[in-house]
PDB file of C-alpha atoms and ligand atoms in Angstrom:
ATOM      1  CA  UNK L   1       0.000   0.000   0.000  1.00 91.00           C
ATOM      2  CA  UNK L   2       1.005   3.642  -0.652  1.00 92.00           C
ATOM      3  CA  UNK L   3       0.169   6.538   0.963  1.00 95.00           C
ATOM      4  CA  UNK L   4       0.101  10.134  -0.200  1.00 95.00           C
ATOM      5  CA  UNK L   5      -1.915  13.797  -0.301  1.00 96.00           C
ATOM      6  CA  UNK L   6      -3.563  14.654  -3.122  1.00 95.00           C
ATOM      7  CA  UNK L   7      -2.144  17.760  -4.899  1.00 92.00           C
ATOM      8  CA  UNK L   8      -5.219  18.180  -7.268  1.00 94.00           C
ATOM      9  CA  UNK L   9      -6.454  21.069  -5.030  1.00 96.00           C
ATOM     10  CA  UNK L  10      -6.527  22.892  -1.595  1.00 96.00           C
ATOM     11  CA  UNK L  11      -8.315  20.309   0.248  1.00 97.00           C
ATOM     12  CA  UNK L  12      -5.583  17.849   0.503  1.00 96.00           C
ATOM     13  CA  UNK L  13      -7.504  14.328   0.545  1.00 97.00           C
ATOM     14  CA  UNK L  14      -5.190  11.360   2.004  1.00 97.00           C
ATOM     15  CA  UNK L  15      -5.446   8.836  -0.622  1.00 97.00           C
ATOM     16  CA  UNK L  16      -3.797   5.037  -0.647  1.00 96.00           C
ATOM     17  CA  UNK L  17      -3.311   3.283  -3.124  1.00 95.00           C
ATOM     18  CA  UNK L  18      -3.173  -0.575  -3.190  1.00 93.00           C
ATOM     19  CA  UNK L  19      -2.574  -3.567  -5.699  1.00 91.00           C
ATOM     20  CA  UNK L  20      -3.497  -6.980  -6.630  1.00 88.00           C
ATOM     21  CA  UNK L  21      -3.092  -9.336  -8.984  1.00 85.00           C
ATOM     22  CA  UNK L  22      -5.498  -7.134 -11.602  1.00 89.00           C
ATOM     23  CA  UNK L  23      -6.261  -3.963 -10.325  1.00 91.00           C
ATOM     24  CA  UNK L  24      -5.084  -1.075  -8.412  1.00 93.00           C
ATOM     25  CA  UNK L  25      -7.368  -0.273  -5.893  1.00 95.00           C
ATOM     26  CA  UNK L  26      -7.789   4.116  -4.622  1.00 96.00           C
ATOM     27  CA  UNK L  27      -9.211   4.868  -1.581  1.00 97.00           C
ATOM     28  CA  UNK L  28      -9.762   8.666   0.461  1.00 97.00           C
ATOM     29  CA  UNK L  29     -10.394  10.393  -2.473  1.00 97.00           C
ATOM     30  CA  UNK L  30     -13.076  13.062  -1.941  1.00 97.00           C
ATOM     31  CA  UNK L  31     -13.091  13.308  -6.255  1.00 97.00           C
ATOM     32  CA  UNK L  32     -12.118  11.276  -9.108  1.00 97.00           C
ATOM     33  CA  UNK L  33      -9.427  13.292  -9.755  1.00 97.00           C
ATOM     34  CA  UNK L  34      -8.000  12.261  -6.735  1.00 97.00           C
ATOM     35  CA  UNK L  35      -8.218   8.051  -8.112  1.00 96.00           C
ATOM     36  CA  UNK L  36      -6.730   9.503 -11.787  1.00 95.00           C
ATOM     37  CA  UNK L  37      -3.759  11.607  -9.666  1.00 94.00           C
ATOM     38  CA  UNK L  38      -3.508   8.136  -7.386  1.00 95.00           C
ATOM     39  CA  UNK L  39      -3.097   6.148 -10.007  1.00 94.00           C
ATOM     40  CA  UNK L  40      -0.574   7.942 -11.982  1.00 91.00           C
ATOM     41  CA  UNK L  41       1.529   8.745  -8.448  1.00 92.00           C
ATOM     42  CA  UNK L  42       1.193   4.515  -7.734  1.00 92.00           C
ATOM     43  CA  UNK L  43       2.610   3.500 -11.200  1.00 87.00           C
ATOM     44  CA  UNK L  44       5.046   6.197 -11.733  1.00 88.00           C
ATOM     45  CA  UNK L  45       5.726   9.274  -9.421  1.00 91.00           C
ATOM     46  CA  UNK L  46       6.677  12.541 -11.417  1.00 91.00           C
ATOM     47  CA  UNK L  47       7.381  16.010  -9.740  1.00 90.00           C
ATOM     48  CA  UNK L  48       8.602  19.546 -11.730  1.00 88.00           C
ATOM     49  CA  UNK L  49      12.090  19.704 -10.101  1.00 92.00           C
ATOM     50  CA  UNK L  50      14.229  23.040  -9.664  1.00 96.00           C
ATOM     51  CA  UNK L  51      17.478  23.384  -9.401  1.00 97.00           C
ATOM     52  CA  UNK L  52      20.701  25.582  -9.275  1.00 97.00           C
ATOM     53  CA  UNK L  53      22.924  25.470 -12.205  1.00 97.00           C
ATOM     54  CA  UNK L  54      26.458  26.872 -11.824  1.00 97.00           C
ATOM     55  CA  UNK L  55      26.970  30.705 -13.725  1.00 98.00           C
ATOM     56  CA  UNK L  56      30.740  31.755 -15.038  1.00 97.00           C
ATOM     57  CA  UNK L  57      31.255  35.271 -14.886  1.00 96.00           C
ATOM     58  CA  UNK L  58      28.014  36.134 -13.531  1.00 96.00           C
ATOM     59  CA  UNK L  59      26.620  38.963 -11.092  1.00 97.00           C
ATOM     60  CA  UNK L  60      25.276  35.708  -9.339  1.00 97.00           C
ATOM     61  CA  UNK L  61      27.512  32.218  -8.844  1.00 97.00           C
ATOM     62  CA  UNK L  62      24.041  30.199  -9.731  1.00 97.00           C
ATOM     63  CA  UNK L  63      20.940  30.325 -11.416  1.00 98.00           C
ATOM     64  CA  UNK L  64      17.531  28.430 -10.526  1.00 97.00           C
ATOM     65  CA  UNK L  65      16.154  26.233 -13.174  1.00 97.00           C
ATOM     66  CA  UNK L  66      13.346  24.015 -13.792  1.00 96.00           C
ATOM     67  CA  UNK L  67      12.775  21.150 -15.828  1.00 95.00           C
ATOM     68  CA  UNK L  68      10.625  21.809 -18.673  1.00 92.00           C
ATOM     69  CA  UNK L  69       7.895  19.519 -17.590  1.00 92.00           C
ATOM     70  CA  UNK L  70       7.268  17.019 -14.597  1.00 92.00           C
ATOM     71  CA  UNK L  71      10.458  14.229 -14.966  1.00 93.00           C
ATOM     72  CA  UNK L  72      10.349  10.558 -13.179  1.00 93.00           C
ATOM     73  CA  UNK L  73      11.102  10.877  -9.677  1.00 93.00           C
ATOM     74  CA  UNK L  74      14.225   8.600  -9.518  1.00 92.00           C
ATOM     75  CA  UNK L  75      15.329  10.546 -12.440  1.00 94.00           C
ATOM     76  CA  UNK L  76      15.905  13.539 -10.208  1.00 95.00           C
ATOM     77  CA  UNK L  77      19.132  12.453  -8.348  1.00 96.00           C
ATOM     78  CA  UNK L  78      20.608  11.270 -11.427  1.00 96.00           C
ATOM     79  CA  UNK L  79      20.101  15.106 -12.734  1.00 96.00           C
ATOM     80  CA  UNK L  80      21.459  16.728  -9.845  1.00 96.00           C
ATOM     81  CA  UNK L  81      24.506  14.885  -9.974  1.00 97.00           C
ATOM     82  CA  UNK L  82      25.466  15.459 -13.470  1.00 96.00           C
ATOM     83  CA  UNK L  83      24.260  19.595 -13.085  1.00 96.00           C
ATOM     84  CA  UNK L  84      27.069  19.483 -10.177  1.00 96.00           C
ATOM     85  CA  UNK L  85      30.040  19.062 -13.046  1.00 96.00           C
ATOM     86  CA  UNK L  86      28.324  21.822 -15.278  1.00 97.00           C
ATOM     87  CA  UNK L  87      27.964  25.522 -15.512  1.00 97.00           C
ATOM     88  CA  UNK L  88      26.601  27.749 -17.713  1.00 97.00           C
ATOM     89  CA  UNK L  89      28.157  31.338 -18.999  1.00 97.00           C
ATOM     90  CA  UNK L  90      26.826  34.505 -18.335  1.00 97.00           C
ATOM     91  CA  UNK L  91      24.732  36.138 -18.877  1.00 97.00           C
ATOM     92  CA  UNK L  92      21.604  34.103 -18.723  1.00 98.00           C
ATOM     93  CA  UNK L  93      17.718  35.301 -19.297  1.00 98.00           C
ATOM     94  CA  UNK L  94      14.457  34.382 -17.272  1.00 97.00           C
ATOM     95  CA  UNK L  95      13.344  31.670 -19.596  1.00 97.00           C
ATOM     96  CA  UNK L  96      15.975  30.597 -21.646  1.00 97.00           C
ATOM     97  CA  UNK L  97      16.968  26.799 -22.123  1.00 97.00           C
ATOM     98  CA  UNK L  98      19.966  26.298 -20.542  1.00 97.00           C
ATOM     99  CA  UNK L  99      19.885  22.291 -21.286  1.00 96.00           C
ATOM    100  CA  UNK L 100      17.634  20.788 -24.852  1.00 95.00           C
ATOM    101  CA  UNK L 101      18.779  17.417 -23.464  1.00 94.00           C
ATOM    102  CA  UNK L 102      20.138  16.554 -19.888  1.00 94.00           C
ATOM    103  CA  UNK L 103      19.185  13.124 -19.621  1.00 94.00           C
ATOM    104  CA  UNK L 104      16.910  13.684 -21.938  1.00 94.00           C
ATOM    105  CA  UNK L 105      15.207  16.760 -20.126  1.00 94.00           C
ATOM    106  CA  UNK L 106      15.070  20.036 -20.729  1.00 96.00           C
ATOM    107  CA  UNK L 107      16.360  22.602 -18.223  1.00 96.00           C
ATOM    108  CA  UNK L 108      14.694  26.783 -18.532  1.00 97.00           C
ATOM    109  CA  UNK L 109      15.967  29.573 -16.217  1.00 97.00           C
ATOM    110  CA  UNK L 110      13.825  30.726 -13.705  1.00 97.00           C
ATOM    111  CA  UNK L 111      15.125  34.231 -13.522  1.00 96.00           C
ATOM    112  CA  UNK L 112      17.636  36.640 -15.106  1.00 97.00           C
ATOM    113  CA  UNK L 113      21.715  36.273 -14.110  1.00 97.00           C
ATOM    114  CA  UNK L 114      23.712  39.443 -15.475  1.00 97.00           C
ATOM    115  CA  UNK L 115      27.722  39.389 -16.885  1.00 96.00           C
ATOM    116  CA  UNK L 116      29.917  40.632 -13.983  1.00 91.00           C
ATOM    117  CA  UNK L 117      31.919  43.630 -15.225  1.00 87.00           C
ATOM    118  CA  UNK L 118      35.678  43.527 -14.963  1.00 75.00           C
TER     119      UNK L 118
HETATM  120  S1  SF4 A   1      -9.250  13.918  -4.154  1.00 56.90           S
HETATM  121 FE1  SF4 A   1     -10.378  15.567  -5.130  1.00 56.90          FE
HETATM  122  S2  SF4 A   1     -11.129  16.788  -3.408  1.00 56.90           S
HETATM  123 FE2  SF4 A   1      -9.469  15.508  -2.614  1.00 56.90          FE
HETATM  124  S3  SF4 A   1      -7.620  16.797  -2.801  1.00 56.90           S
HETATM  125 FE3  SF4 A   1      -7.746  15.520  -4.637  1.00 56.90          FE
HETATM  126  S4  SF4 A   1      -8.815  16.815  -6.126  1.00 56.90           S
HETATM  127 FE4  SF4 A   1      -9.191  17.704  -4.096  1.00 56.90          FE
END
């Protein structure tokens, strides 16, 4: 059995999830978009994940980005590890891909990072 809250909207149902043999079974939802949300968190959890990327030569030494849409849970680690080694050059804009294809993902800024003047 799983447990987990439902994210779908303020009210915060606890929902479990369960399997047998044939079916996967939803229970504490107040909605059925708590059993589709459920469902989808039982057979494979996704979250939008943020993190800080490295900047050379910038007015700030990182910049936060965010995956371009929700990526596998255990794929997170995996992407932090590999954004540890990198960096990016200044100067970087609010919305700008700073990765097409980390691991397959892609990787926008989540705010502006300037060029440090000499
Ligand atoms: S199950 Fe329905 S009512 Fe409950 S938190 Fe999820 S969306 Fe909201």
């Amino acid at each position: 059995m799983k447990e987990m809250i439902c994210t779908q909207c303020e009210r915060g149902c606890l929902l479990r999830a369960d399997s047998d043999l044939y079916e996967i079974s939803v229970s504490g939802n107040e909605c059925p978009r708590g059993r589709e949300y459920a469902l989808g968190e039982y057979a494979s959890p996704v979250r939008t994940a943020v993190f800080n990327v490295r900047v050379r030569g910038g007015t700030a030494p990182v910049v936060a980005a965010r995956t371009a849409r929700p990526v596998a849970v255990n794929k997170i680690l995996p992407l932090s590890r590999l954004l540890a080694k990198l960096e990016v050059a200044a100067p970087v804009r609010e919305g700008q891909t700073l990765f097409a294809a980390l691991l397959g993902e892609s990787l926008t800024a989540v705010s502006s990072v300037g060029r440090k003047e000499i």
